[in-house]
Amino acid sequence: MDKNINIEKNLAPIGIFDSGVGGLTVAREIMRQLPNESVVYFGDTARVPYGSKSQGTIIKYSRQIVRFLMTKKVKAIVIACNTASALALEELQKEFDLPIIGVIKPGAKTAIAGTVTRRIGVIATEGTVHSQIYTKVIHQYDPDAVVISKPCPLFVPLVEEGWLHDTVTDEVARRYLSEFDDKNIDSLILGCTHYPLLRNTIKKIMGSRVNLINPAYETALSLRELLCTHNLASPLQTIVDSHMHQFYVSDTPEKFMAFGNSIDLPFYIEKVEQINIESF
Ligand code: DGL
């Protein structure tokens, strides 16, 4: 075993949080790509949605969640929520002394790496779109890239309702995505935790010439890099099984558990605990 490893620190879990269930799409990718890491996931199911709330509120909520995750001795934190990544990441990085990453930069980087037309679409919550964070980060990599953003607020409740393959969802998606007609984009960032679950619907409408980008994939790669840089990765021989992952929510657990166990996570969620997040 590497003598630089501090077992207690390296075996500590990764904290992941989101406004609700959607961030499980990011947790899923992290579990797949970093199978020897355990996670503590918090879903703020009592206060979802974040997408329509002010920056001050999102920072306050995110700060409470980081405090809670720190009581679980996490070694790093991934903000799975695009809205919280857009509005609170910078503030949290200043306030807390542990590595914290969001999903925006990884998503933007993937889009830039893949685009040929240098015309990129972004769909996200109102909060994320109004922050213009994707445009700003994409322009750091390519100042001449054209970014066209569209908020799709109805996608979140449709996914929460489980209407992933439904004519109503098709119709709503068609209306939102008509924004991109004749815009010649070749990449579309799914800039909200819930949208990767509508991938098939969105693909059907956008066609095969538009590459759909799920920031979760690149976020897991960035997390691996971050853990290596800080010498925090679990030893490769670590075996993680389902009871080592922990799930917490701020509202009743039943719906969260049912949703989580319907999206093809590498593990079955056996237990979800409700906590009082306002006390942190
Ligand atoms: N998790 C949020 C995001 O990725 C979507 C749901 C919400 O509005 O809270 O932006």
XYZ file of N, CA and C and ligand atoms in Angstrom:
850
model
N 0.843 -1.217 0.000
C 0.000 0.000 0.000
C 0.872 1.258 0.000
N 0.441 2.286 -0.700
C 1.174 3.546 -0.780
C 1.399 4.126 0.623
N 2.669 4.434 0.949
C 2.922 4.890 2.319
C 2.431 6.324 2.563
N 2.054 7.032 1.481
C 1.525 8.385 1.664
C 0.053 8.381 2.076
N -0.518 7.163 2.116
C -1.953 7.106 2.394
C -2.240 7.185 3.891
N -3.155 8.076 4.236
C -3.633 8.171 5.609
C -5.002 7.494 5.596
N -5.040 6.256 6.086
C -6.212 5.408 5.876
C -7.526 6.103 6.250
N -7.530 6.746 7.411
C -8.787 7.365 7.851
C -9.252 8.435 6.850
N -8.284 9.244 6.405
C -8.614 10.328 5.487
C -8.980 9.797 4.095
N -8.164 8.863 3.611
C -8.388 8.380 2.248
C -9.655 7.539 2.105
N -10.036 6.872 3.192
C -11.243 6.049 3.118
C -12.513 6.837 3.446
N -12.353 8.097 3.783
C -13.528 8.925 4.096
C -14.424 9.031 2.858
N -15.731 9.231 3.054
C -16.639 9.310 1.893
C -16.584 10.651 1.170
N -17.171 10.647 -0.022
C -17.362 11.865 -0.807
C -18.751 12.402 -0.467
N -18.861 13.681 -0.184
C -20.178 14.285 0.018
C -20.737 14.743 -1.326
N -22.004 14.441 -1.570
C -22.658 14.901 -2.812
C -23.987 15.510 -2.395
N -24.308 16.691 -2.962
C -25.641 17.194 -2.618
C -26.355 17.806 -3.810
N -27.669 17.801 -3.658
C -28.546 18.352 -4.687
C -29.806 18.867 -4.002
N -30.608 19.604 -4.759
C -31.880 20.079 -4.224
C -32.857 18.917 -4.010
N -32.590 17.767 -4.568
C -33.540 16.656 -4.406
C -32.985 15.365 -4.974
N -33.819 14.707 -5.784
C -33.439 13.395 -6.308
C -32.534 13.481 -7.542
N -32.614 14.608 -8.264
C -31.948 14.693 -9.572
C -30.452 14.438 -9.501
N -29.833 14.875 -8.411
C -28.381 14.715 -8.275
C -27.951 13.266 -8.206
N -28.922 12.370 -8.051
C -28.563 10.949 -8.075
C -27.991 10.560 -9.439
N -28.314 11.354 -10.491
C -27.714 11.064 -11.806
C -26.209 11.336 -11.758
N -25.803 12.281 -10.904
C -24.369 12.565 -10.745
C -23.746 11.509 -9.827
N -24.457 11.171 -8.737
C -23.969 10.123 -7.830
C -23.781 8.805 -8.600
N -24.722 8.520 -9.500
C -24.660 7.294 -10.300
C -23.359 7.233 -11.097
N -23.026 8.366 -11.719
C -21.816 8.424 -12.540
C -20.561 8.288 -11.671
N -20.585 8.908 -10.498
C -19.434 8.820 -9.584
C -19.279 7.380 -9.098
N -20.390 6.738 -8.754
C -20.312 5.338 -8.288
C -19.782 4.425 -9.400
N -20.188 4.727 -10.642
C -19.727 3.894 -11.766
C -18.244 4.079 -12.031
N -17.818 5.347 -12.026
C -16.437 5.628 -12.432
C -15.428 5.520 -11.294
N -15.888 5.671 -10.060
C -14.980 5.583 -8.912
C -15.516 4.508 -7.952
N -15.485 3.259 -8.390
C -16.177 2.213 -7.624
C -15.561 1.942 -6.253
N -14.376 2.453 -6.004
C -13.801 2.222 -4.671
C -13.974 3.407 -3.722
N -14.864 4.333 -4.092
C -15.185 5.454 -3.204
C -16.623 5.279 -2.673
N -16.822 5.631 -1.413
C -18.186 5.619 -0.877
C -18.723 7.052 -0.856
N -20.039 7.195 -0.848
C -20.614 8.540 -0.907
C -21.630 8.764 0.229
N -21.719 10.036 0.631
C -22.814 10.478 1.504
C -23.613 11.457 0.658
N -24.848 11.108 0.344
C -25.667 11.942 -0.535
C -26.731 12.655 0.293
N -26.868 13.956 0.041
C -27.969 14.686 0.671
C -28.864 15.294 -0.407
N -30.146 15.028 -0.338
C -31.138 15.608 -1.258
C -32.077 16.502 -0.470
N -32.127 17.778 -0.848
C -32.901 18.754 -0.072
C -34.370 18.733 -0.493
N -34.990 17.577 -0.319
C -36.327 17.331 -0.869
C -37.417 18.226 -0.260
N -37.145 18.787 0.929
C -38.156 19.666 1.534
C -38.125 21.061 0.922
N -36.986 21.426 0.309
C -36.858 22.814 -0.162
C -36.688 22.923 -1.681
N -36.767 21.753 -2.370
C -36.719 21.751 -3.833
C -37.950 22.512 -4.345
N -37.924 23.261 -5.423
C -36.815 23.422 -6.361
C -35.898 24.589 -5.978
N -34.641 24.475 -6.376
C -33.696 25.575 -6.212
C -33.732 26.505 -7.432
N -34.175 25.939 -8.554
C -34.041 26.614 -9.846
C -34.711 27.972 -9.945
N -35.691 28.242 -9.074
C -36.412 29.512 -9.167
C -36.125 30.403 -7.954
N -35.125 30.010 -7.115
C -34.860 30.791 -5.893
C -33.685 31.752 -6.080
N -33.592 32.723 -5.141
C -32.550 33.755 -5.280
C -31.184 33.209 -4.868
N -30.142 33.928 -5.267
C -28.783 33.503 -4.939
C -28.574 33.448 -3.419
N -29.108 34.449 -2.694
C -28.935 34.476 -1.235
C -29.504 33.212 -0.594
N -30.671 32.811 -1.054
C -31.311 31.612 -0.491
C -30.494 30.359 -0.829
N -30.037 30.276 -2.050
C -29.278 29.080 -2.462
C -27.968 28.987 -1.673
N -27.328 30.127 -1.434
C -26.080 30.105 -0.648
C -26.382 29.653 0.781
N -27.452 30.185 1.352
C -27.815 29.803 2.728
C -28.082 28.283 2.810
N -28.873 27.759 1.886
C -29.188 26.330 1.895
C -27.904 25.492 1.714
N -27.081 25.924 0.756
C -25.884 25.129 0.435
C -24.920 25.119 1.622
N -24.824 26.252 2.291
C -23.940 26.355 3.460
C -24.403 25.374 4.550
N -25.695 25.303 4.783
C -26.214 24.366 5.789
C -25.889 22.926 5.404
N -26.000 22.643 4.109
C -25.761 21.266 3.660
C -24.285 20.901 3.815
N -23.401 21.844 3.473
C -21.963 21.558 3.629
C -21.660 21.305 5.110
N -22.248 22.106 5.989
C -22.025 21.897 7.436
C -22.495 20.496 7.830
N -23.656 20.099 7.319
C -24.161 18.754 7.636
C -23.200 17.678 7.107
N -22.777 17.826 5.849
C -21.903 16.798 5.255
C -20.576 16.704 6.014
N -20.128 17.843 6.533
C -18.864 17.818 7.286
C -19.002 17.016 8.587
N -20.211 16.952 9.134
C -20.394 16.110 10.331
C -20.248 14.628 9.971
N -20.370 14.312 8.692
C -20.197 12.921 8.234
C -18.753 12.660 7.812
N -17.889 13.638 8.101
C -16.443 13.504 7.857
C -16.108 13.241 6.385
N -16.805 13.941 5.473
C -16.502 13.752 4.049
C -15.140 14.379 3.724
N -14.466 13.834 2.723
C -13.128 14.349 2.383
C -13.185 15.387 1.260
N -14.285 15.404 0.522
C -14.467 16.377 -0.572
C -15.963 16.444 -0.857
N -16.373 17.515 -1.518
C -17.808 17.674 -1.806
C -18.039 17.957 -3.289
N -19.040 17.286 -3.834
C -19.476 17.558 -5.211
C -20.860 18.186 -5.143
N -20.978 19.397 -5.684
C -22.308 20.006 -5.783
C -22.918 19.463 -7.061
N -23.841 18.529 -6.910
C -24.426 17.888 -8.096
C -25.444 18.792 -8.774
N -25.970 19.748 -8.014
C -27.024 20.636 -8.516
C -26.404 21.752 -9.369
N -26.905 21.895 -10.593
C -26.385 22.954 -11.473
C -26.666 24.335 -10.897
N -27.880 24.507 -10.344
C -28.255 25.824 -9.816
C -27.347 26.202 -8.649
N -27.117 25.275 -7.726
C -26.239 25.567 -6.588
C -24.790 25.724 -7.055
N -24.388 24.967 -8.073
C -23.035 25.148 -8.629
C -22.900 26.561 -9.203
N -23.967 26.997 -9.891
C -23.918 28.315 -10.533
C -23.900 29.435 -9.502
N -24.695 29.291 -8.447
C -24.929 30.428 -7.549
C -24.153 30.372 -6.231
N -23.659 29.197 -5.837
C -23.070 29.104 -4.495
C -21.638 28.549 -4.458
N -21.170 27.937 -5.550
C -19.861 27.272 -5.495
C -18.744 28.194 -5.015
N -18.667 29.364 -5.618
C -17.571 30.281 -5.305
C -17.561 30.639 -3.817
N -18.735 30.946 -3.297
C -18.869 31.330 -1.895
C -18.469 30.162 -0.979
N -18.916 28.965 -1.311
C -18.599 27.809 -0.460
C -17.108 27.517 -0.481
N -16.493 27.659 -1.652
C -15.044 27.413 -1.742
C -14.274 28.392 -0.865
N -14.793 29.625 -0.758
C -14.123 30.616 0.091
C -14.313 30.281 1.567
N -15.502 29.795 1.915
C -15.849 29.625 3.333
C -15.327 28.347 3.968
N -15.201 27.282 3.177
C -14.910 25.979 3.785
C -13.538 25.461 3.357
N -12.933 24.784 4.320
C -11.575 24.328 4.085
C -11.561 22.851 3.656
N -12.232 22.541 2.577
C -12.115 21.209 1.980
C -12.421 21.360 0.493
N -11.918 20.437 -0.325
C -12.131 20.602 -1.773
C -13.618 20.473 -2.143
N -14.100 21.446 -2.911
C -15.513 21.435 -3.362
C -15.522 21.690 -4.866
N -16.230 20.844 -5.597
C -16.382 21.107 -7.041
C -17.860 21.114 -7.420
N -18.149 21.758 -8.553
C -19.513 21.781 -9.065
C -19.560 21.068 -10.408
N -20.688 21.187 -11.095
C -20.858 20.464 -12.359
C -20.731 21.355 -13.600
N -20.631 22.685 -13.383
C -20.676 23.592 -14.540
C -19.394 23.509 -15.385
N -18.261 23.634 -14.710
C -16.996 23.648 -15.452
C -16.782 22.336 -16.229
N -17.014 21.189 -15.575
C -16.863 19.944 -16.340
C -17.781 19.888 -17.566
N -19.024 20.352 -17.429
C -19.965 20.326 -18.563
C -19.501 21.247 -19.675
N -19.041 22.444 -19.291
C -18.586 23.424 -20.284
C -17.355 22.897 -21.037
N -16.464 22.264 -20.275
C -15.229 21.731 -20.885
C -15.544 20.655 -21.930
N -16.494 19.791 -21.598
C -16.872 18.723 -22.544
C -17.460 19.322 -23.810
N -18.285 20.356 -23.644
C -18.918 20.968 -24.818
C -17.858 21.581 -25.730
N -16.931 22.285 -25.137
C -15.882 22.934 -25.931
C -15.024 21.889 -26.653
N -14.744 20.802 -25.966
C -13.896 19.765 -26.580
C -14.583 19.128 -27.785
N -15.920 19.091 -27.785
C -16.616 18.339 -28.831
C -17.201 19.169 -29.955
N -17.318 20.494 -29.780
C -18.041 21.270 -30.786
C -17.193 21.557 -32.035
N -17.839 21.486 -33.182
C -17.169 21.842 -34.432
C -17.695 23.198 -34.905
N -19.004 23.383 -34.779
C -19.604 24.657 -35.232
C -19.299 25.798 -34.254
N -18.868 25.438 -33.055
C -18.626 26.389 -31.949
C -19.900 27.146 -31.608
N -21.015 26.442 -31.786
C -22.326 26.976 -31.387
C -22.932 25.933 -30.451
N -23.098 26.352 -29.203
C -23.454 25.404 -28.142
C -24.776 25.824 -27.493
N -25.670 24.866 -27.334
C -26.926 25.138 -26.635
C -26.809 24.720 -25.172
N -27.544 25.407 -24.322
C -27.591 25.037 -22.905
C -29.050 25.035 -22.481
N -29.509 23.943 -21.882
C -30.834 23.967 -21.252
C -30.627 23.759 -19.755
N -31.368 24.534 -18.950
C -31.133 24.529 -17.506
C -32.310 25.174 -16.798
N -32.202 25.300 -15.476
C -33.251 26.000 -14.719
C -33.145 27.503 -14.986
N -34.158 28.233 -14.521
C -34.128 29.696 -14.698
C -32.924 30.300 -13.976
N -32.654 29.811 -12.750
C -31.533 30.341 -11.953
C -30.209 30.182 -12.677
N -29.994 28.990 -13.228
C -28.721 28.727 -13.922
C -28.618 29.569 -15.186
N -29.701 29.629 -15.959
C -29.658 30.405 -17.211
C -29.426 31.889 -16.903
N -30.149 32.423 -15.926
C -29.999 33.854 -15.634
C -28.627 34.201 -15.078
N -27.982 33.249 -14.422
C -26.623 33.519 -13.905
C -25.615 33.633 -15.064
N -25.988 33.089 -16.230
C -25.114 33.073 -17.418
C -23.795 32.363 -17.172
N -23.785 31.497 -16.176
C -22.532 30.859 -15.782
C -21.954 29.970 -16.892
N -22.823 29.220 -17.592
C -22.290 28.361 -18.668
C -21.630 29.216 -19.747
N -22.280 30.324 -20.109
C -21.712 31.195 -21.140
C -20.348 31.719 -20.674
N -20.288 32.171 -19.404
C -19.025 32.737 -18.908
C -17.913 31.688 -18.923
N -18.225 30.485 -18.448
C -17.172 29.458 -18.374
C -16.769 29.008 -19.785
N -17.749 28.845 -20.684
C -17.418 28.446 -22.064
C -16.518 29.511 -22.696
N -16.809 30.774 -22.430
C -15.997 31.853 -23.017
C -14.586 31.916 -22.444
N -14.393 31.348 -21.250
C -13.006 31.264 -20.742
C -12.183 30.321 -21.624
N -12.840 29.299 -22.168
C -12.125 28.341 -23.027
C -12.098 28.809 -24.480
N -13.190 29.418 -24.928
C -13.280 29.869 -26.320
C -14.138 31.140 -26.371
N -13.492 32.308 -26.374
C -14.242 33.571 -26.304
C -15.180 33.777 -27.492
N -14.938 33.077 -28.609
C -15.780 33.286 -29.787
C -16.916 32.283 -29.918
N -16.981 31.339 -29.013
C -18.070 30.353 -29.103
C -19.402 31.069 -28.872
N -20.426 30.605 -29.601
C -21.763 31.196 -29.418
C -22.569 30.252 -28.517
N -23.136 30.823 -27.460
C -23.886 30.004 -26.506
C -25.341 30.463 -26.496
N -26.245 29.518 -26.742
C -27.673 29.851 -26.753
C -28.339 29.068 -25.613
N -28.915 29.809 -24.651
C -29.450 29.139 -23.462
C -30.975 29.233 -23.406
N -31.564 28.200 -22.850
C -33.017 28.180 -22.734
C -33.433 27.534 -21.407
N -34.145 28.278 -20.547
C -34.654 27.631 -19.334
C -35.810 26.694 -19.673
N -35.856 25.545 -19.014
C -36.928 24.571 -19.275
C -37.551 24.157 -17.941
N -38.207 25.096 -17.241
C -38.643 24.832 -15.867
C -39.600 23.652 -15.695
N -40.397 23.344 -16.730
C -41.359 22.250 -16.545
C -40.715 20.866 -16.572
N -39.478 20.780 -17.035
C -38.836 19.461 -17.096
C -38.676 18.845 -15.699
N -38.371 19.689 -14.704
C -38.117 19.135 -13.360
C -39.364 18.439 -12.796
N -40.528 19.139 -12.745
C -41.708 18.422 -12.222
C -42.110 17.216 -13.074
N -41.889 17.272 -14.382
C -42.248 16.116 -15.218
C -41.407 14.896 -14.845
N -40.111 15.140 -14.610
C -39.234 14.029 -14.215
C -39.618 13.533 -12.824
N -39.858 14.478 -11.903
C -40.230 14.101 -10.529
C -41.508 13.243 -10.548
N -42.379 13.532 -11.512
C -43.637 12.803 -11.633
C -43.418 11.434 -12.286
N -42.220 11.232 -12.818
C -41.916 9.955 -13.469
C -42.396 9.897 -14.918
N -42.758 11.051 -15.487
C -43.271 11.056 -16.868
C -42.106 11.155 -17.864
N -41.264 10.147 -17.841
C -40.060 10.200 -18.687
C -40.392 9.899 -20.148
N -41.356 9.032 -20.359
C -41.749 8.673 -21.736
C -43.243 8.913 -21.833
N -43.606 10.126 -22.180
C -45.013 10.504 -22.119
C -45.278 11.549 -23.197
N -46.465 11.513 -23.767
C -46.756 12.455 -24.854
C -46.758 13.906 -24.352
N -47.153 14.101 -23.080
C -47.141 15.464 -22.525
C -45.697 15.979 -22.472
N -44.802 15.122 -22.007
C -43.387 15.500 -21.919
C -42.833 15.773 -23.324
N -43.223 14.946 -24.281
C -42.775 15.151 -25.677
C -43.173 16.542 -26.167
N -44.436 16.902 -25.878
C -44.955 18.178 -26.365
C -44.240 19.370 -25.703
N -44.047 19.253 -24.377
C -43.354 20.323 -23.649
C -41.922 20.458 -24.198
N -41.272 19.330 -24.400
C -39.888 19.345 -24.879
C -39.818 19.971 -26.280
N -40.785 19.624 -27.115
C -40.792 20.162 -28.482
C -40.872 21.693 -28.454
N -41.739 22.194 -27.555
C -41.893 23.664 -27.460
C -40.610 24.325 -26.981
N -40.040 23.806 -25.905
C -38.808 24.407 -25.385
C -37.678 24.344 -26.413
N -37.525 23.168 -27.014
C -36.350 22.952 -27.859
C -36.471 23.633 -29.221
N -37.677 24.135 -29.542
C -37.821 24.861 -30.812
C -36.956 26.125 -30.786
N -36.569 26.545 -29.599
C -35.616 27.655 -29.452
C -34.355 27.435 -30.306
N -34.004 26.158 -30.496
C -32.740 25.866 -31.187
C -32.917 25.626 -32.689
N -34.177 25.751 -33.180
C -34.404 25.583 -34.622
C -33.527 26.590 -35.377
N -32.875 26.146 -36.400
C -32.059 27.018 -37.262
C -30.923 27.732 -36.526
N -30.512 27.245 -35.380
C -29.407 27.903 -34.656
C -28.074 27.201 -34.939
N -28.142 26.081 -35.629
C -26.937 25.372 -36.040
C -26.039 24.948 -34.869
N -26.653 24.603 -33.725
C -25.817 24.102 -32.631
C -25.460 22.644 -32.931
N -24.283 22.219 -32.464
C -23.941 20.800 -32.605
C -23.762 20.131 -31.249
N -23.931 20.919 -30.161
C -23.786 20.373 -28.808
C -24.855 21.008 -27.942
N -25.449 20.209 -27.090
C -26.471 20.738 -26.171
C -26.148 20.229 -24.765
N -25.862 21.180 -23.865
C -25.538 20.803 -22.484
C -26.843 20.586 -21.714
N -26.969 19.420 -21.106
C -28.116 19.137 -20.253
C -27.760 19.692 -18.873
N -28.007 21.016 -18.717
C -27.456 21.744 -17.574
C -28.331 21.733 -16.335
N -28.965 20.626 -16.080
C -29.803 20.473 -14.885
C -29.809 18.981 -14.564
N -29.720 18.686 -13.280
C -29.615 17.280 -12.850
C -30.680 16.354 -13.435
N -31.882 16.896 -13.617
C -32.992 16.036 -14.046
C -32.978 15.728 -15.544
N -32.345 16.605 -16.325
C -32.511 16.496 -17.778
C -31.895 15.238 -18.406
N -30.791 14.704 -17.857
C -30.280 13.465 -18.455
C -31.316 12.330 -18.440
N -32.288 12.427 -17.538
C -33.316 11.386 -17.499
C -34.318 11.550 -18.643
N -34.261 12.693 -19.326
C -35.132 12.917 -20.502
C -34.329 12.804 -21.800
N -33.171 12.202 -21.680
C -32.245 12.122 -22.804
C -32.913 11.594 -24.081
N -33.672 10.509 -23.946
C -34.271 9.909 -25.148
C -35.246 10.861 -25.823
N -36.053 11.526 -25.015
C -37.030 12.487 -25.558
C -36.292 13.627 -26.261
N -35.265 14.150 -25.604
C -34.529 15.297 -26.163
C -33.789 14.881 -27.443
N -33.240 13.679 -27.420
C -32.494 13.161 -28.587
C -33.427 13.055 -29.803
N -34.614 12.522 -29.542
C -35.602 12.334 -30.626
C -35.883 13.676 -31.312
N -35.953 14.739 -30.531
C -36.299 16.056 -31.084
C -35.075 16.734 -31.713
N -33.939 16.643 -31.062
C -32.742 17.364 -31.552
C -32.065 16.632 -32.717
N -32.285 15.320 -32.807
C -31.688 14.568 -33.909
C -30.246 14.176 -33.631
N -29.715 13.356 -34.522
C -28.407 12.748 -34.248
C -27.242 13.714 -34.463
N -27.493 14.862 -35.094
C -26.374 15.781 -35.350
C -26.012 16.632 -34.135
N -26.887 16.587 -33.120
C -26.598 17.371 -31.910
C -26.164 16.417 -30.801
N -24.965 16.693 -30.281
C -24.396 15.868 -29.240
C -24.945 16.321 -27.882
N -25.585 15.406 -27.148
C -26.139 15.784 -25.841
C -25.079 15.568 -24.762
N -24.825 16.610 -23.982
C -23.750 16.528 -22.985
C -24.319 16.442 -21.574
N -23.976 15.357 -20.903
C -24.366 15.191 -19.506
C -23.147 15.548 -18.639
N -23.174 16.695 -17.944
C -21.994 17.120 -17.183
C -21.577 16.112 -16.109
N -22.478 15.198 -15.748
C -22.162 14.242 -14.682
C -20.941 13.399 -15.024
N -20.817 13.017 -16.288
C -19.727 12.138 -16.690
C -18.374 12.814 -16.452
N -18.255 14.039 -16.959
C -16.995 14.779 -16.818
C -16.750 15.184 -15.354
N -17.832 15.392 -14.610
C -17.689 15.746 -13.189
C -17.015 14.598 -12.436
N -17.411 13.370 -12.742
C -16.789 12.220 -12.079
C -15.298 12.163 -12.406
N -14.944 12.474 -13.663
C -13.518 12.495 -14.034
C -12.785 13.600 -13.271
N -13.415 14.788 -13.168
C -12.799 15.909 -12.433
C -12.618 15.535 -10.968
N -13.582 14.822 -10.420
C -13.482 14.415 -9.012
C -12.289 13.479 -8.825
N -12.124 12.551 -9.757
C -10.994 11.625 -9.647
C -9.674 12.410 -9.637
N -9.597 13.375 -10.542
C -8.391 14.215 -10.637
C -8.146 14.984 -9.327
N -9.236 15.551 -8.809
C -9.164 16.328 -7.564
C -8.666 15.458 -6.400
N -9.191 14.242 -6.309
C -8.785 13.351 -5.214
C -7.313 13.002 -5.336
N -6.870 12.783 -6.560
C -5.444 12.457 -6.773
C -4.581 13.648 -6.392
N -4.954 14.838 -6.876
C -4.162 16.038 -6.592
C -4.021 16.257 -5.088
N -5.089 16.013 -4.340
C -5.046 16.252 -2.889
C -4.638 15.001 -2.116
N -4.205 13.992 -2.841
C -3.820 12.724 -2.211
C -4.936 12.194 -1.298
N -6.145 12.183 -1.828
C -7.307 11.789 -1.021
C -8.021 10.542 -1.562
N -7.500 9.977 -2.647
C -8.216 8.852 -3.270
C -8.167 7.619 -2.371
N -9.228 6.836 -2.424
C -9.251 5.548 -1.712
C -8.264 4.609 -2.387
N -7.616 3.735 -1.626
C -6.746 2.756 -2.282
C -7.558 1.920 -3.280
N -6.925 1.578 -4.403
C -7.643 0.889 -5.483
C -8.273 -0.429 -5.047
N -7.656 -1.057 -4.050
C -8.184 -2.367 -3.624
C -9.383 -2.253 -2.675
N -9.806 -1.002 -2.372
C -10.945 -0.830 -1.463
C -12.223 -1.405 -2.079
N -12.901 -2.215 -1.313
C -14.166 -2.768 -1.820
C -15.320 -2.048 -1.137
N -16.183 -1.465 -1.960
C -17.311 -0.697 -1.414
C -18.592 -1.479 -1.694
N -19.392 -1.714 -0.682
C -20.699 -2.311 -0.983
C -21.827 -1.372 -0.557
N -23.051 -1.752 -0.903
C -24.173 -0.799 -0.839
C -24.356 -0.148 0.533
N -24.119 -0.878 1.627
C -24.394 -0.262 2.934
C -23.369 0.801 3.317
N -22.281 0.911 2.519
C -21.295 1.961 2.820
C -21.722 3.322 2.258
N -22.655 3.331 1.323
C -23.187 4.603 0.828
C -24.304 5.060 1.763
N -24.344 6.369 2.024
C -25.382 6.874 2.935
C -26.247 7.910 2.208
N -27.530 7.866 2.470
C -28.462 8.788 1.799
C -29.304 9.524 2.847
N -29.350 10.851 2.708
C -30.114 11.672 3.632
C -30.992 12.629 2.829
N -32.152 12.953 3.386
C -33.067 13.903 2.743
C -33.651 14.820 3.813
N -34.274 15.921 3.369
C -34.879 16.828 4.344
C -36.392 16.636 4.449
N -36.970 15.805 3.579
C -38.402 15.489 3.682
C -38.532 13.971 3.840
N -39.737 13.469 3.752
C -39.896 12.022 3.978
C -39.149 11.203 2.913
N -38.586 10.067 3.312
C -37.678 9.336 2.424
C -38.319 8.483 1.328
N -39.607 8.156 1.444
C -40.172 7.102 0.569
C -40.047 7.404 -0.924
N -40.439 8.631 -1.319
C -40.434 8.967 -2.742
C -38.998 8.967 -3.280
N -38.103 9.503 -2.457
C -36.683 9.562 -2.847
C -36.152 8.145 -3.101
N -36.488 7.259 -2.185
C -35.978 5.893 -2.286
C -36.531 5.198 -3.537
N -37.830 5.407 -3.789
C -38.443 4.775 -4.957
C -37.811 5.316 -6.236
N -37.616 6.628 -6.298
C -37.016 7.233 -7.487
C -35.582 6.714 -7.667
N -34.818 6.772 -6.567
C -33.413 6.341 -6.637
C -33.277 4.915 -7.129
N -34.201 4.077 -6.705
C -34.097 2.675 -7.111
C -34.699 2.409 -8.485
N -35.116 3.500 -9.171
C -35.658 3.298 -10.525
C -34.696 3.800 -11.606
N -33.541 4.335 -11.212
C -32.697 4.960 -12.249
C -31.376 4.220 -12.482
N -31.389 2.945 -12.149
C -30.251 2.130 -12.539
C -28.948 2.529 -11.830
N -29.031 2.797 -10.538
C -27.807 3.034 -9.756
C -27.073 1.700 -9.649
N -25.753 1.739 -9.507
C -25.041 0.462 -9.375
C -25.399 -0.280 -8.082
N -26.039 0.436 -7.130
C -26.409 -0.193 -5.862
C -27.881 0.037 -5.583
N -28.472 -0.865 -4.854
C -29.836 -0.676 -4.371
C -29.772 0.237 -3.149
N -30.633 1.250 -3.079
C -30.662 2.103 -1.887
C -31.507 1.398 -0.829
N -30.843 1.022 0.276
C -31.550 0.242 1.295
C -32.146 1.131 2.378
N -31.489 2.272 2.609
C -31.928 3.098 3.734
C -31.770 4.569 3.390
N -32.778 5.367 3.695
C -32.692 6.819 3.510
C -33.157 7.455 4.811
N -32.370 8.384 5.327
C -32.703 8.983 6.614
C -33.124 10.440 6.432
N -34.151 10.847 7.153
C -34.593 12.251 7.103
C -33.884 13.028 8.208
N -33.346 14.206 7.845
C -32.689 15.041 8.867
C -33.291 16.451 8.841
N -33.070 17.169 9.922
C -33.534 18.559 9.989
C -32.408 19.476 9.531
N -32.404 19.803 8.252
C -31.289 20.562 7.675
C -31.249 22.003 8.226
N -32.412 22.501 8.637
C -32.452 23.880 9.162
C -31.628 24.030 10.446
N -31.321 22.918 11.087
C -30.573 23.022 12.350
C -29.054 23.137 12.131
N -28.631 23.140 10.875
C -27.164 23.186 10.629
C -26.703 24.586 10.245
N -31.044 20.284 -9.172
C -31.490 21.411 -9.920
C -30.432 21.786 -10.961
O -29.643 20.971 -11.389
C -32.821 21.141 -10.601
C -33.991 21.043 -9.646
C -34.255 22.338 -8.915
O -34.707 23.329 -9.515
O -33.994 22.338 -7.721
O -30.366 22.920 -11.355
